[in-house]
């Protein structure tokens, strides 16, 4: 069962910041939030992950609320190549192993 | 540094046949996971291999089986193919069982 809820689609103007929300209200204290994106049925590409603190890398920033029930992925200056399906994922510990639980994703369309 | 390599890229099989998909993990990665992604949906976890053993399994029937070789490469076998098995099959490797997943571009299986 998916542990995340995302809007099915979003638009963003090229050059603006894209903010993708994700709800994970049932997340446990030791479960990480991961973000991947998938461009046109290629393999998913890792973006960023975090547990409690906000995280930033060369691709994006991840803002996690203090209660950890939701998070936001921020693409600071969206380009047309950022058009993709973005997945918010919870990594759970199950049967002595880690597993990624995927939601349905958000289709982000960057418009010129 | 090659990433995750999957073969073949596309495959068409007839209902009832058997299929074998192959995956070479990223250099330095010893854990391989397989996912099934139906059109328009997020990936669904099939199973994970580590040290040549199946460590965890998702909600898939026994028709789905796998193998991991000493060089960490892996195969996914599906017997008695059904039309519903048509999907993109993704392989992901990681340096351990914790995370850092890198995905391949997938094998598109069509069952007719």
Short mmCIF file of N, CA and C in Angstrom, two decimals, chain A:
data_model
loop_
_atom_site.label_atom_id
_atom_site.label_comp_id
_atom_site.label_asym_id
_atom_site.label_seq_id
_atom_site.Cartn_x
_atom_site.Cartn_y
_atom_site.Cartn_z
N UNK A 1 0.85 -1.19 0.00
CA UNK A 1 0.00 0.00 0.00
C UNK A 1 0.89 1.25 0.00
N UNK A 2 0.50 2.22 -0.86
CA UNK A 2 1.28 3.44 -0.95
C UNK A 2 1.21 4.19 0.38
N UNK A 3 2.30 4.80 0.77
CA UNK A 3 2.33 5.59 1.99
C UNK A 3 2.39 7.07 1.69
N UNK A 4 2.33 7.43 0.42
CA UNK A 4 2.42 8.83 0.03
C UNK A 4 1.24 9.22 -0.84
N UNK A 5 0.90 10.50 -0.77
CA UNK A 5 -0.16 11.08 -1.60
C UNK A 5 0.38 12.31 -2.29
N UNK A 6 0.24 12.35 -3.62
CA UNK A 6 0.73 13.47 -4.40
C UNK A 6 -0.36 13.93 -5.37
N UNK A 7 -0.35 15.22 -5.74
CA UNK A 7 -1.28 15.65 -6.78
C UNK A 7 -0.93 14.96 -8.09
N UNK A 8 -1.91 14.58 -8.90
CA UNK A 8 -1.61 13.84 -10.12
C UNK A 8 -0.84 14.64 -11.15
N UNK A 9 -1.05 15.97 -11.18
CA UNK A 9 -0.33 16.76 -12.17
C UNK A 9 -0.15 18.20 -11.70
N UNK A 10 0.87 18.85 -12.26
CA UNK A 10 1.15 20.25 -11.95
C UNK A 10 1.81 20.89 -13.16
N UNK A 11 1.61 22.20 -13.30
CA UNK A 11 2.31 22.98 -14.32
C UNK A 11 3.23 23.97 -13.63
N UNK A 12 4.29 24.35 -14.34
CA UNK A 12 5.20 25.37 -13.82
C UNK A 12 5.83 26.08 -15.02
N UNK A 13 6.01 27.39 -14.89
CA UNK A 13 6.63 28.15 -15.96
C UNK A 13 8.14 27.95 -15.94
N UNK A 14 8.73 27.88 -17.12
CA UNK A 14 10.18 27.74 -17.23
C UNK A 14 10.88 28.89 -16.51
N UNK A 15 11.92 28.56 -15.75
CA UNK A 15 12.67 29.56 -15.01
C UNK A 15 12.16 29.83 -13.61
N UNK A 16 10.94 29.39 -13.33
CA UNK A 16 10.39 29.58 -11.99
C UNK A 16 10.70 28.36 -11.13
N UNK A 17 10.48 28.51 -9.83
CA UNK A 17 10.67 27.39 -8.93
C UNK A 17 9.45 26.46 -8.98
N UNK A 18 9.71 25.18 -9.09
CA UNK A 18 8.64 24.19 -9.06
C UNK A 18 8.59 23.60 -7.65
N UNK A 19 7.42 23.66 -7.03
CA UNK A 19 7.24 23.13 -5.67
C UNK A 19 6.28 21.95 -5.72
N UNK A 20 6.78 20.77 -5.45
CA UNK A 20 5.96 19.56 -5.54
C UNK A 20 5.67 19.04 -4.13
N UNK A 21 4.39 19.03 -3.74
CA UNK A 21 4.04 18.60 -2.39
C UNK A 21 3.84 17.09 -2.30
N UNK A 22 3.99 16.58 -1.08
CA UNK A 22 3.77 15.16 -0.82
C UNK A 22 3.29 14.98 0.61
N UNK A 23 2.23 14.24 0.78
CA UNK A 23 1.75 13.89 2.12
C UNK A 23 2.15 12.46 2.47
N UNK A 24 2.69 12.28 3.65
CA UNK A 24 3.06 10.95 4.15
C UNK A 24 2.73 10.90 5.63
N UNK A 25 1.46 11.01 5.93
CA UNK A 25 1.01 11.19 7.31
C UNK A 25 1.24 9.96 8.19
N UNK A 26 1.42 8.78 7.58
CA UNK A 26 1.61 7.56 8.38
C UNK A 26 3.08 7.15 8.49
N UNK A 27 3.98 8.04 8.11
CA UNK A 27 5.40 7.71 8.13
C UNK A 27 5.87 7.45 9.55
N UNK A 28 6.77 6.47 9.71
CA UNK A 28 7.33 6.17 11.01
C UNK A 28 8.63 6.94 11.21
N UNK A 29 9.07 6.98 12.47
CA UNK A 29 10.19 7.84 12.82
C UNK A 29 11.50 7.54 12.11
N UNK A 30 11.71 6.31 11.70
CA UNK A 30 12.98 5.94 11.08
C UNK A 30 12.85 5.71 9.57
N UNK A 31 11.76 6.13 9.00
CA UNK A 31 11.52 5.93 7.56
C UNK A 31 11.90 7.19 6.79
N UNK A 32 12.76 7.00 5.79
CA UNK A 32 13.24 8.10 4.98
C UNK A 32 12.23 8.44 3.88
N UNK A 33 12.28 9.69 3.44
CA UNK A 33 11.54 10.13 2.26
C UNK A 33 12.52 10.26 1.10
N UNK A 34 12.21 9.61 0.00
CA UNK A 34 13.02 9.67 -1.21
C UNK A 34 12.20 10.33 -2.32
N UNK A 35 12.91 11.01 -3.21
CA UNK A 35 12.29 11.52 -4.43
C UNK A 35 13.06 11.01 -5.64
N UNK A 36 12.31 10.47 -6.60
CA UNK A 36 12.84 10.07 -7.89
C UNK A 36 11.99 10.73 -8.97
N UNK A 37 12.54 10.84 -10.15
CA UNK A 37 11.74 11.27 -11.28
C UNK A 37 11.94 10.33 -12.45
N UNK A 38 10.95 10.30 -13.33
CA UNK A 38 10.99 9.40 -14.47
C UNK A 38 10.58 10.18 -15.71
N UNK A 39 11.48 10.20 -16.65
CA UNK A 39 11.25 10.95 -17.88
C UNK A 39 10.85 9.97 -18.97
N UNK A 40 9.63 10.12 -19.45
CA UNK A 40 9.14 9.41 -20.63
C UNK A 40 9.50 7.92 -20.61
N UNK A 41 9.08 7.23 -19.52
CA UNK A 41 9.22 5.77 -19.42
C UNK A 41 10.68 5.30 -19.43
N UNK A 42 11.61 6.18 -19.12
CA UNK A 42 12.98 5.73 -18.86
C UNK A 42 13.03 5.21 -17.43
N UNK A 43 14.18 4.74 -17.01
CA UNK A 43 14.33 4.32 -15.62
C UNK A 43 14.26 5.51 -14.69
N UNK A 44 13.74 5.32 -13.48
CA UNK A 44 13.67 6.43 -12.51
C UNK A 44 15.07 6.95 -12.16
N UNK A 45 15.13 8.25 -11.97
CA UNK A 45 16.39 8.93 -11.63
C UNK A 45 16.32 9.46 -10.22
N UNK A 46 17.30 9.14 -9.41
CA UNK A 46 17.35 9.63 -8.03
C UNK A 46 17.50 11.15 -8.00
N UNK A 47 16.75 11.80 -7.09
CA UNK A 47 16.88 13.24 -6.93
C UNK A 47 17.48 13.57 -5.57
N UNK A 48 16.82 13.13 -4.51
CA UNK A 48 17.23 13.54 -3.17
C UNK A 48 16.51 12.67 -2.14
N UNK A 49 17.03 12.61 -0.92
CA UNK A 49 16.30 11.93 0.15
C UNK A 49 16.61 12.60 1.48
N UNK A 50 15.74 12.36 2.46
CA UNK A 50 15.94 12.97 3.78
C UNK A 50 15.13 12.26 4.86
N UNK A 51 15.49 12.54 6.10
CA UNK A 51 14.80 11.93 7.24
C UNK A 51 14.04 12.99 8.05
N UNK A 52 14.76 13.95 8.57
CA UNK A 52 14.13 14.99 9.39
C UNK A 52 14.51 16.39 8.91
N UNK A 53 15.79 16.57 8.65
CA UNK A 53 16.28 17.89 8.29
C UNK A 53 16.05 18.19 6.82
N UNK A 54 16.01 19.47 6.50
CA UNK A 54 15.94 19.86 5.10
C UNK A 54 17.24 19.49 4.41
N UNK A 55 17.14 19.12 3.15
CA UNK A 55 18.30 18.70 2.39
C UNK A 55 18.37 19.47 1.08
N UNK A 56 19.59 19.68 0.61
CA UNK A 56 19.79 20.36 -0.68
C UNK A 56 20.95 19.70 -1.40
N UNK A 57 20.78 19.52 -2.71
CA UNK A 57 21.90 19.08 -3.55
C UNK A 57 21.85 19.87 -4.85
N UNK A 58 22.62 19.44 -5.82
CA UNK A 58 22.73 20.21 -7.06
C UNK A 58 21.45 20.17 -7.89
N UNK A 59 20.59 19.24 -7.60
CA UNK A 59 19.36 19.12 -8.37
C UNK A 59 18.18 19.83 -7.72
N UNK A 60 18.06 19.70 -6.39
CA UNK A 60 16.82 20.14 -5.74
C UNK A 60 17.03 20.36 -4.25
N UNK A 61 15.97 20.86 -3.62
CA UNK A 61 15.91 20.97 -2.16
C UNK A 61 14.70 20.18 -1.68
N UNK A 62 14.85 19.61 -0.50
CA UNK A 62 13.76 18.85 0.13
C UNK A 62 13.45 19.49 1.46
N UNK A 63 12.21 19.92 1.61
CA UNK A 63 11.76 20.53 2.85
C UNK A 63 10.79 19.56 3.53
N UNK A 64 11.13 19.13 4.73
CA UNK A 64 10.29 18.19 5.49
C UNK A 64 9.71 18.93 6.68
N UNK A 65 8.40 18.83 6.87
CA UNK A 65 7.77 19.51 8.00
C UNK A 65 8.26 18.91 9.32
N UNK A 66 8.10 19.68 10.37
CA UNK A 66 8.62 19.26 11.68
C UNK A 66 7.96 17.97 12.16
N UNK A 67 6.66 17.80 11.85
CA UNK A 67 5.97 16.57 12.26
C UNK A 67 6.20 15.43 11.27
N UNK A 68 6.93 15.70 10.20
CA UNK A 68 7.30 14.73 9.18
C UNK A 68 6.11 14.16 8.42
N UNK A 69 4.97 14.77 8.51
CA UNK A 69 3.79 14.24 7.82
C UNK A 69 3.68 14.72 6.39
N UNK A 70 4.52 15.64 6.00
CA UNK A 70 4.51 16.08 4.61
C UNK A 70 5.88 16.65 4.25
N UNK A 71 6.10 16.76 2.95
CA UNK A 71 7.36 17.32 2.47
C UNK A 71 7.11 18.01 1.13
N UNK A 72 8.08 18.82 0.72
CA UNK A 72 8.00 19.53 -0.55
C UNK A 72 9.34 19.42 -1.26
N UNK A 73 9.29 19.01 -2.50
CA UNK A 73 10.48 19.00 -3.35
C UNK A 73 10.50 20.31 -4.12
N UNK A 74 11.63 20.99 -4.11
CA UNK A 74 11.74 22.26 -4.80
C UNK A 74 12.82 22.17 -5.88
N UNK A 75 12.40 22.42 -7.12
CA UNK A 75 13.34 22.58 -8.23
C UNK A 75 13.50 24.09 -8.41
N UNK A 76 14.64 24.67 -8.07
CA UNK A 76 14.74 26.13 -7.95
C UNK A 76 14.53 26.91 -9.25
N UNK A 77 15.01 26.39 -10.37
CA UNK A 77 14.87 27.09 -11.64
C UNK A 77 14.50 26.05 -12.71
N UNK A 78 13.22 25.79 -12.82
CA UNK A 78 12.78 24.70 -13.69
C UNK A 78 13.10 24.97 -15.16
N UNK A 79 13.53 23.93 -15.85
CA UNK A 79 13.75 24.00 -17.30
C UNK A 79 12.83 22.99 -17.99
N UNK A 80 12.75 23.09 -19.30
CA UNK A 80 11.86 22.19 -20.05
C UNK A 80 12.26 20.73 -19.83
N UNK A 81 13.55 20.49 -19.59
CA UNK A 81 14.02 19.12 -19.38
C UNK A 81 13.60 18.54 -18.04
N UNK A 82 13.03 19.37 -17.18
CA UNK A 82 12.53 18.88 -15.90
C UNK A 82 11.11 18.31 -16.02
N UNK A 83 10.53 18.37 -17.20
CA UNK A 83 9.22 17.76 -17.40
C UNK A 83 9.35 16.24 -17.22
N UNK A 84 8.59 15.71 -16.26
CA UNK A 84 8.73 14.30 -15.89
C UNK A 84 7.65 13.95 -14.87
N UNK A 85 7.57 12.67 -14.53
CA UNK A 85 6.75 12.24 -13.40
C UNK A 85 7.65 12.17 -12.17
N UNK A 86 7.25 12.83 -11.11
CA UNK A 86 8.04 12.91 -9.89
C UNK A 86 7.38 12.04 -8.81
N UNK A 87 8.16 11.13 -8.27
CA UNK A 87 7.65 10.19 -7.27
C UNK A 87 8.19 10.54 -5.89
N UNK A 88 7.29 10.64 -4.95
CA UNK A 88 7.63 10.78 -3.53
C UNK A 88 7.51 9.38 -2.93
N UNK A 89 8.54 8.92 -2.26
CA UNK A 89 8.62 7.52 -1.87
C UNK A 89 9.03 7.44 -0.40
N UNK A 90 8.48 6.48 0.29
CA UNK A 90 8.91 6.22 1.66
C UNK A 90 9.70 4.91 1.68
N UNK A 91 10.87 4.94 2.29
CA UNK A 91 11.65 3.73 2.45
C UNK A 91 11.31 3.11 3.79
N UNK A 92 10.75 1.90 3.73
CA UNK A 92 10.31 1.24 4.95
C UNK A 92 11.24 0.07 5.27
N UNK A 93 11.27 -0.30 6.54
CA UNK A 93 12.04 -1.47 6.97
C UNK A 93 11.05 -2.59 7.22
N UNK A 94 11.17 -3.65 6.42
CA UNK A 94 10.18 -4.72 6.46
C UNK A 94 10.87 -6.06 6.27
N UNK A 95 10.58 -7.00 7.15
CA UNK A 95 11.16 -8.35 7.02
C UNK A 95 12.68 -8.28 6.94
N UNK A 96 13.28 -7.49 7.81
CA UNK A 96 14.74 -7.36 7.90
C UNK A 96 15.36 -6.77 6.65
N UNK A 97 14.56 -6.05 5.86
CA UNK A 97 15.08 -5.43 4.65
C UNK A 97 14.44 -4.08 4.43
N UNK A 98 15.10 -3.27 3.63
CA UNK A 98 14.54 -1.98 3.26
C UNK A 98 13.83 -2.10 1.92
N UNK A 99 12.74 -1.37 1.80
CA UNK A 99 11.97 -1.42 0.56
C UNK A 99 11.41 -0.04 0.27
N UNK A 100 11.41 0.34 -1.00
CA UNK A 100 10.82 1.62 -1.42
C UNK A 100 9.35 1.41 -1.72
N UNK A 101 8.50 2.18 -1.07
CA UNK A 101 7.07 2.13 -1.33
C UNK A 101 6.70 3.35 -2.18
N UNK A 102 6.31 3.10 -3.42
CA UNK A 102 6.06 4.16 -4.39
C UNK A 102 4.59 4.55 -4.40
N UNK A 103 4.34 5.84 -4.63
CA UNK A 103 2.99 6.31 -4.88
C UNK A 103 2.75 6.40 -6.37
N UNK A 104 1.72 7.15 -6.74
CA UNK A 104 1.34 7.27 -8.15
C UNK A 104 2.11 8.37 -8.86
N UNK A 105 2.75 9.27 -8.12
CA UNK A 105 3.57 10.31 -8.71
C UNK A 105 2.80 11.54 -9.17
N UNK A 106 3.55 12.61 -9.42
CA UNK A 106 3.01 13.86 -9.96
C UNK A 106 3.63 14.10 -11.33
N UNK A 107 2.78 14.28 -12.32
CA UNK A 107 3.29 14.62 -13.65
C UNK A 107 3.51 16.13 -13.69
N UNK A 108 4.76 16.54 -13.75
CA UNK A 108 5.13 17.96 -13.78
C UNK A 108 5.40 18.37 -15.22
N UNK A 109 4.70 19.39 -15.66
CA UNK A 109 4.89 19.91 -17.01
C UNK A 109 5.45 21.31 -16.90
N UNK A 110 6.63 21.51 -17.47
CA UNK A 110 7.26 22.83 -17.49
C UNK A 110 6.88 23.51 -18.81
N UNK A 111 6.32 24.69 -18.70
CA UNK A 111 5.84 25.39 -19.89
C UNK A 111 6.75 26.57 -20.23
N UNK A 112 7.03 26.76 -21.52
CA UNK A 112 7.92 27.87 -21.92
C UNK A 112 7.25 29.23 -21.70
#
